[in-house]
N, CA, C and O of each residue as an XYZ file, in Angstrom:
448
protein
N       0.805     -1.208      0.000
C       0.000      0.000      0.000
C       0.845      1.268      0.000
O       0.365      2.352      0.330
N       2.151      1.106     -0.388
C       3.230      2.511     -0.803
C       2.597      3.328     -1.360
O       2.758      4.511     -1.060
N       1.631      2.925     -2.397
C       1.329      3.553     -3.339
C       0.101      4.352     -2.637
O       0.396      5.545     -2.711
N      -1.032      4.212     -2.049
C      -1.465      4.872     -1.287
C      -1.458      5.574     -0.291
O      -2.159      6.458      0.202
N      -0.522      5.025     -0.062
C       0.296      6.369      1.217
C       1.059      7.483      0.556
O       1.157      8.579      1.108
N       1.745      7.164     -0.921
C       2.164      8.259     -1.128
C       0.956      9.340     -1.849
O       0.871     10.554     -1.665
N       0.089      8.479     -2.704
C      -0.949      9.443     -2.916
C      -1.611     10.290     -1.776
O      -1.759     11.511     -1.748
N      -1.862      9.644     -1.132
C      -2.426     10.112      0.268
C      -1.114     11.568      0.894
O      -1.280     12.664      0.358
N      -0.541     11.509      1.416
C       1.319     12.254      1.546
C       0.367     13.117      0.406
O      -0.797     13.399      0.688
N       0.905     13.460     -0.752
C       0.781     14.158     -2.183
C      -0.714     14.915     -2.026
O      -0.814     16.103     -2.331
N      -1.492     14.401     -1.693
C      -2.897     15.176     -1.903
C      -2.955     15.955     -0.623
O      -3.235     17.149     -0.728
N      -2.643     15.261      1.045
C      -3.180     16.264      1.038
C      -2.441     17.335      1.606
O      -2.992     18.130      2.366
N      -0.729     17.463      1.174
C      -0.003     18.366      0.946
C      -0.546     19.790     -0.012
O      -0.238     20.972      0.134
N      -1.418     19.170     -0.971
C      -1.366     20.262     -2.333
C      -3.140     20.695     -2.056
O      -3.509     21.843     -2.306
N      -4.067     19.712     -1.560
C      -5.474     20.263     -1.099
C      -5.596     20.017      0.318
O      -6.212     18.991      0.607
N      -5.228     20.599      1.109
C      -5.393     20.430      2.632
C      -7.070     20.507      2.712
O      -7.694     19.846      3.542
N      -7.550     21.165      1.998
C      -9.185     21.786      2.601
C      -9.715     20.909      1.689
O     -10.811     21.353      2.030
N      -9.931     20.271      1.041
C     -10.947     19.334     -0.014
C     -10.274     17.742     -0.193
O     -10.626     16.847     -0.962
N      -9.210     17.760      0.793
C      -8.876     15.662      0.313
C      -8.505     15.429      2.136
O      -7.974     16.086      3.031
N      -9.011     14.386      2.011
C      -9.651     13.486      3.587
C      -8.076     12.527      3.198
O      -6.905     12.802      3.459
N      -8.602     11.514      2.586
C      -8.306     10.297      2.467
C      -8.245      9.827      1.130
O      -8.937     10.404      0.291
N      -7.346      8.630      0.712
C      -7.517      8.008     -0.322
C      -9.163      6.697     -0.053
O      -9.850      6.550     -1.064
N      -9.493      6.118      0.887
C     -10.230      5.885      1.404
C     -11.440      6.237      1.013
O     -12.219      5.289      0.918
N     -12.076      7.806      0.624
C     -13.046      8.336      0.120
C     -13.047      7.698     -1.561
O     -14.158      7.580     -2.078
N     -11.840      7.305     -2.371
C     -11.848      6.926     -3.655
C     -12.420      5.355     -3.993
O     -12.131      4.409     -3.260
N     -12.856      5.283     -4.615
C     -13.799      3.379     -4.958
C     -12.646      2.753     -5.747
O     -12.454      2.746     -6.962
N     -12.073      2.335     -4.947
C     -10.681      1.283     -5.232
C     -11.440      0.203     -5.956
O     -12.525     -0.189     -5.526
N     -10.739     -0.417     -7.345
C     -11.025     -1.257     -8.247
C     -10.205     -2.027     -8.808
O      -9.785     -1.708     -9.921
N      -9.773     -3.217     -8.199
C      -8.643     -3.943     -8.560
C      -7.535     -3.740     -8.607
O      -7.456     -2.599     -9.063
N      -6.160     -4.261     -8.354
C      -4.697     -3.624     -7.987
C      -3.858     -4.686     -8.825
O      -4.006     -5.873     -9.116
N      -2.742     -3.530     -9.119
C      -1.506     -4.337     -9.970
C      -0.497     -3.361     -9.013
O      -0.664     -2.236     -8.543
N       0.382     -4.114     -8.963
C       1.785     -3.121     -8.628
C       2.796     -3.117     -9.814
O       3.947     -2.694     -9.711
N       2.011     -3.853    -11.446
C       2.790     -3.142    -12.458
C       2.916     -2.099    -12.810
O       1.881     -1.676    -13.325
N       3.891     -1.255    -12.796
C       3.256      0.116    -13.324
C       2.444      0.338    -14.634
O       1.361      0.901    -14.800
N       3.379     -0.337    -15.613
C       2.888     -0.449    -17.237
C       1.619     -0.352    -17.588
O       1.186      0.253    -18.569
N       0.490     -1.461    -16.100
C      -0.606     -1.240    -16.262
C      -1.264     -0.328    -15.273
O      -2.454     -0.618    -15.392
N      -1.178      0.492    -14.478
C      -1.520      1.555    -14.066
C      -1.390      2.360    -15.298
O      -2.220      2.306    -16.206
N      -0.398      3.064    -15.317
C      -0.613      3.837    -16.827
C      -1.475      3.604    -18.083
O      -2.112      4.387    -18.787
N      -1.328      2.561    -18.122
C      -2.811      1.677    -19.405
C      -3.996      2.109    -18.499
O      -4.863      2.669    -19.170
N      -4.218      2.044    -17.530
C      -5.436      1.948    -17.156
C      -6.005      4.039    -17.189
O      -7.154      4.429    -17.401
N      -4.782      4.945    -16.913
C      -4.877      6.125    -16.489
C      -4.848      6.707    -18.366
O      -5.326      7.717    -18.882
N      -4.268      5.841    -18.813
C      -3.985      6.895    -20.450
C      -5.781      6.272    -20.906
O      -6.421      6.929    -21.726
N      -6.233      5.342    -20.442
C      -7.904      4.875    -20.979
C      -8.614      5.814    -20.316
O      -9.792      5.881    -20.668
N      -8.247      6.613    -19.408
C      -9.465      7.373    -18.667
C      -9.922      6.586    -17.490
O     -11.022      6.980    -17.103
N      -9.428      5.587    -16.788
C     -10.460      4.630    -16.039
C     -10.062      5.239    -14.608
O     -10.641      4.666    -13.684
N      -9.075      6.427    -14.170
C      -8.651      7.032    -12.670
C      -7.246      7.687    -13.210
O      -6.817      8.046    -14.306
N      -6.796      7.654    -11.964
C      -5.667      8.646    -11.814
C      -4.395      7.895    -10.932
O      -4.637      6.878    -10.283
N      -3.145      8.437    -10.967
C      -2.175      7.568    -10.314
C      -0.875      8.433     -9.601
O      -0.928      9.641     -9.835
N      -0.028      8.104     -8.991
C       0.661      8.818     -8.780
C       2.431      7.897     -8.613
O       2.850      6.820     -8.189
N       2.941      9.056     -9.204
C       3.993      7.863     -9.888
C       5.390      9.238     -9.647
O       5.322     10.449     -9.440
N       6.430      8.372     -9.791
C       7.674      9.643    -10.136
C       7.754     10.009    -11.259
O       7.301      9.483    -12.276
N       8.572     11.304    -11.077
C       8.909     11.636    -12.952
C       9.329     10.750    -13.668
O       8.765     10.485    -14.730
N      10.620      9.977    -13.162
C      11.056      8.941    -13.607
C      10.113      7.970    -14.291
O       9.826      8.084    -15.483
N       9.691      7.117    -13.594
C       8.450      6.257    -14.040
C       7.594      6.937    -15.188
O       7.175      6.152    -16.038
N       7.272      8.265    -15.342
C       6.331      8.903    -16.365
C       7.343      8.953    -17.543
O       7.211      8.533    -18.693
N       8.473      9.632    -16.898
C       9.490      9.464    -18.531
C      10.033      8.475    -18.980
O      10.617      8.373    -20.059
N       9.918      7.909    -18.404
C      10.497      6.810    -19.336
C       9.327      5.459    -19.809
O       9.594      4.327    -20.212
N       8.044      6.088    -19.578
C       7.108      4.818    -19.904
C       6.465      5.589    -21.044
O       6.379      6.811    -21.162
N       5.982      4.532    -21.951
C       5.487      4.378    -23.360
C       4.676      5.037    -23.246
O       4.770      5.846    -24.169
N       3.144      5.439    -22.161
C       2.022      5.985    -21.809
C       2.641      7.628    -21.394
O       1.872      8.483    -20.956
N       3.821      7.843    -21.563
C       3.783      9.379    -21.417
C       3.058     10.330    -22.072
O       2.901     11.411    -21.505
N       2.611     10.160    -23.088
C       1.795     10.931    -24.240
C       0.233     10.638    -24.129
O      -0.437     11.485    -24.720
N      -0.175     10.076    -23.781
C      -1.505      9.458    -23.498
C      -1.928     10.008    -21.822
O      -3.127      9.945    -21.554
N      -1.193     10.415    -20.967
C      -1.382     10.984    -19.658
C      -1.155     12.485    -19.519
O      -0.449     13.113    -20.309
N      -1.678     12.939    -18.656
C      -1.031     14.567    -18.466
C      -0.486     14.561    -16.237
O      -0.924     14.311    -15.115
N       0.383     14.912    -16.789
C       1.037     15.482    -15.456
C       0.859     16.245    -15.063
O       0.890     17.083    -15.965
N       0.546     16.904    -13.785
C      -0.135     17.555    -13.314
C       0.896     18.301    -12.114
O       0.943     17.781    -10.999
N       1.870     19.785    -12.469
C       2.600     20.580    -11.745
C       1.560     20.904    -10.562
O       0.463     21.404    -10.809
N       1.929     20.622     -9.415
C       1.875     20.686     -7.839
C       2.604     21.438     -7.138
O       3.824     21.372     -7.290
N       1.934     22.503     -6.027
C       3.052     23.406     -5.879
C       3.741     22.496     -4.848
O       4.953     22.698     -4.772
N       3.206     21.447     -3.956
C       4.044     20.910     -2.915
C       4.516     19.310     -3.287
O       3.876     18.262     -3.368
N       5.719     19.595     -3.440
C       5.964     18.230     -3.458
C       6.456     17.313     -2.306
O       6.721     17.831     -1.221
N       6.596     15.932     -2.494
C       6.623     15.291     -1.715
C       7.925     13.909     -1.859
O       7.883     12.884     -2.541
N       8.878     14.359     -1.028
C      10.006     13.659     -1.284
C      10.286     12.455     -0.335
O       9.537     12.598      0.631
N      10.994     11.401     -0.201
C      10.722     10.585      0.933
C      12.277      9.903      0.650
O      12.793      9.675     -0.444
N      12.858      9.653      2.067
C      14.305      9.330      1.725
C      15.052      7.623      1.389
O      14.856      6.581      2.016
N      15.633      7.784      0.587
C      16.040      5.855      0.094
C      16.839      5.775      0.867
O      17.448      6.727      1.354
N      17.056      4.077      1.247
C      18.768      3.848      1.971
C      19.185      3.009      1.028
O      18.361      2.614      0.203
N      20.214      2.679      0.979
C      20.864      1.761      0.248
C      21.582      0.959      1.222
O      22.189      1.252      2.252
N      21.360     -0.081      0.645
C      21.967     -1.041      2.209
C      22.995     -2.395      1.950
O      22.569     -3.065      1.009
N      23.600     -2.666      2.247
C      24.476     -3.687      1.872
C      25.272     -4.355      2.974
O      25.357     -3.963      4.137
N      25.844     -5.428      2.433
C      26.659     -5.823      3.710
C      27.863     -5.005      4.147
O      28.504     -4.364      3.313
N      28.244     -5.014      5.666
C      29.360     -4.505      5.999
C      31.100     -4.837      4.925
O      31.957     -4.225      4.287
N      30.746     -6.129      5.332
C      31.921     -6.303      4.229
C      31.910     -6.683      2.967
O      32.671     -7.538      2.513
N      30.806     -5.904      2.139
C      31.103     -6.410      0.805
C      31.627     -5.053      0.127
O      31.216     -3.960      0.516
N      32.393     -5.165     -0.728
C      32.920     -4.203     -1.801
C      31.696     -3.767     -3.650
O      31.423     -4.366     -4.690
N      31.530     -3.062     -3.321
C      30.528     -2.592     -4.772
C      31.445     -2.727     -5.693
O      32.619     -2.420     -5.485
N      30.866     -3.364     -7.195
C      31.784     -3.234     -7.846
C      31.926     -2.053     -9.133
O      30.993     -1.959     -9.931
N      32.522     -1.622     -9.203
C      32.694      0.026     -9.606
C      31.259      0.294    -10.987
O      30.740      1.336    -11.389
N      31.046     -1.021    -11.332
C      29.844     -0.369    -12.544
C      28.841     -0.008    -11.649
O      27.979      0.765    -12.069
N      28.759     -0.504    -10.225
C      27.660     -0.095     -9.422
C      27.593      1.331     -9.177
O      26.583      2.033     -9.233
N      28.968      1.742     -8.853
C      28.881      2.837     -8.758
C      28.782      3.993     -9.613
O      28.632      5.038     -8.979
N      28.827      4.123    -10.974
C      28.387      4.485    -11.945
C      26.830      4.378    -11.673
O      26.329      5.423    -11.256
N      25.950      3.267    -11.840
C      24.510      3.248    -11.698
C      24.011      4.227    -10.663
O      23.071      5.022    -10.664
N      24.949      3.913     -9.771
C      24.244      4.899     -8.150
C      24.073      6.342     -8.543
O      23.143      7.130     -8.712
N      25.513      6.335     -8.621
C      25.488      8.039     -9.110
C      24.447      8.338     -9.843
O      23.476      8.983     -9.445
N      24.615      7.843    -11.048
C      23.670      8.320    -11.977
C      22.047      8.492    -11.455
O      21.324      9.418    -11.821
N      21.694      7.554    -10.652
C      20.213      7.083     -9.895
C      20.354      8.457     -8.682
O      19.469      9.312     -8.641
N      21.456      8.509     -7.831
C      21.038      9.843     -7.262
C      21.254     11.317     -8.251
O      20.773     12.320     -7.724
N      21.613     11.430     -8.984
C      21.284     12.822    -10.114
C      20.475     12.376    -10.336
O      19.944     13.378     -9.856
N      19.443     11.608    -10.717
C      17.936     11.733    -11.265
C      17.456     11.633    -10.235
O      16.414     12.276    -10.364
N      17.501     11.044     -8.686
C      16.757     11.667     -7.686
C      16.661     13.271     -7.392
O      15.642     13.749     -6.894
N      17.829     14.092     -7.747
C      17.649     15.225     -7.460
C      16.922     16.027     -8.252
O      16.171     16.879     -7.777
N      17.107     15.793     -9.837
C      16.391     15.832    -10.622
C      14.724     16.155    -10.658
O      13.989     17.101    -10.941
N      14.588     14.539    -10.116
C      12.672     14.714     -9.928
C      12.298     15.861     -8.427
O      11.234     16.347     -8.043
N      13.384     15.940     -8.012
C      13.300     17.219     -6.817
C      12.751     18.801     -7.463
O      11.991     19.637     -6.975
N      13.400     18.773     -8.583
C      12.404     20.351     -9.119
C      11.338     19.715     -9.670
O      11.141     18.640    -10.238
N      10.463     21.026     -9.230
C       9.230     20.903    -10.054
C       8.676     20.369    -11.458
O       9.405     20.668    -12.404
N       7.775     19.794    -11.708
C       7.341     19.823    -13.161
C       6.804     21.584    -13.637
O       6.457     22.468    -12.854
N       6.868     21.641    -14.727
C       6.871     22.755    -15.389
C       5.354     23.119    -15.534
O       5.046     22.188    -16.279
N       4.500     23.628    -15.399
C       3.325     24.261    -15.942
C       3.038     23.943    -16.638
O       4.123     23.552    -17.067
N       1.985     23.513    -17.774
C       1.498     23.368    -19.091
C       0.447     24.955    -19.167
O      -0.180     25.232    -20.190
């Protein structure tokens, strides 16, 4: 239920006075694919809440509209590993790269 807690977090950061709960919404079957959340949101059938990441780089980017929020809502990763294991350096390439696009989805989306 990540996914409703962060919707939940997200709404009612941006409508304090008009959103209760995700709870008030008529929940209708669950995938934790994204691919099909987006199928289901580019058909019109609800709404979702996802990272930039996840929106840019999925096929359904053009079929959805994103929706600039003045408050966003950030939540912190750990990365965890054993004490004694050594990363091996392509990892660290990936990381990096994965925290610049965390900071990334940190600014705003742009207005339409």
């Amino acid at each position: 239920y990540d996914g409703i807690n962060h919707a939940n977090a997200l709404l009612r950061a941006n409508y304090p006075d008009e959103f209760r709960s995700m709870t008030h919404f008529r929940h209708q079957g669950f995938t934790n694919e994204v691919s099909m959340v987006l199928d289901a949101v580019a058909r019109g059938l609800g709404f979702t809440v996802v990272s930039r990441l996840v929106l840019e780089t999925s096929p359904w980017q053009r079929q959805v509209k994103a929706l600039a929020l003045p408050q966003a809502i950030n939540e912190v990763l750990y990365l965890l590993r054993r004490q004694d294991s050594v990363l091996p350096k392509r990892y660290e390439k990936l990381l990096n790269g994965f925290h610049d696009q965390r900071l990334q989805e940190k600014t705003p989306l742009i207005p339409e």
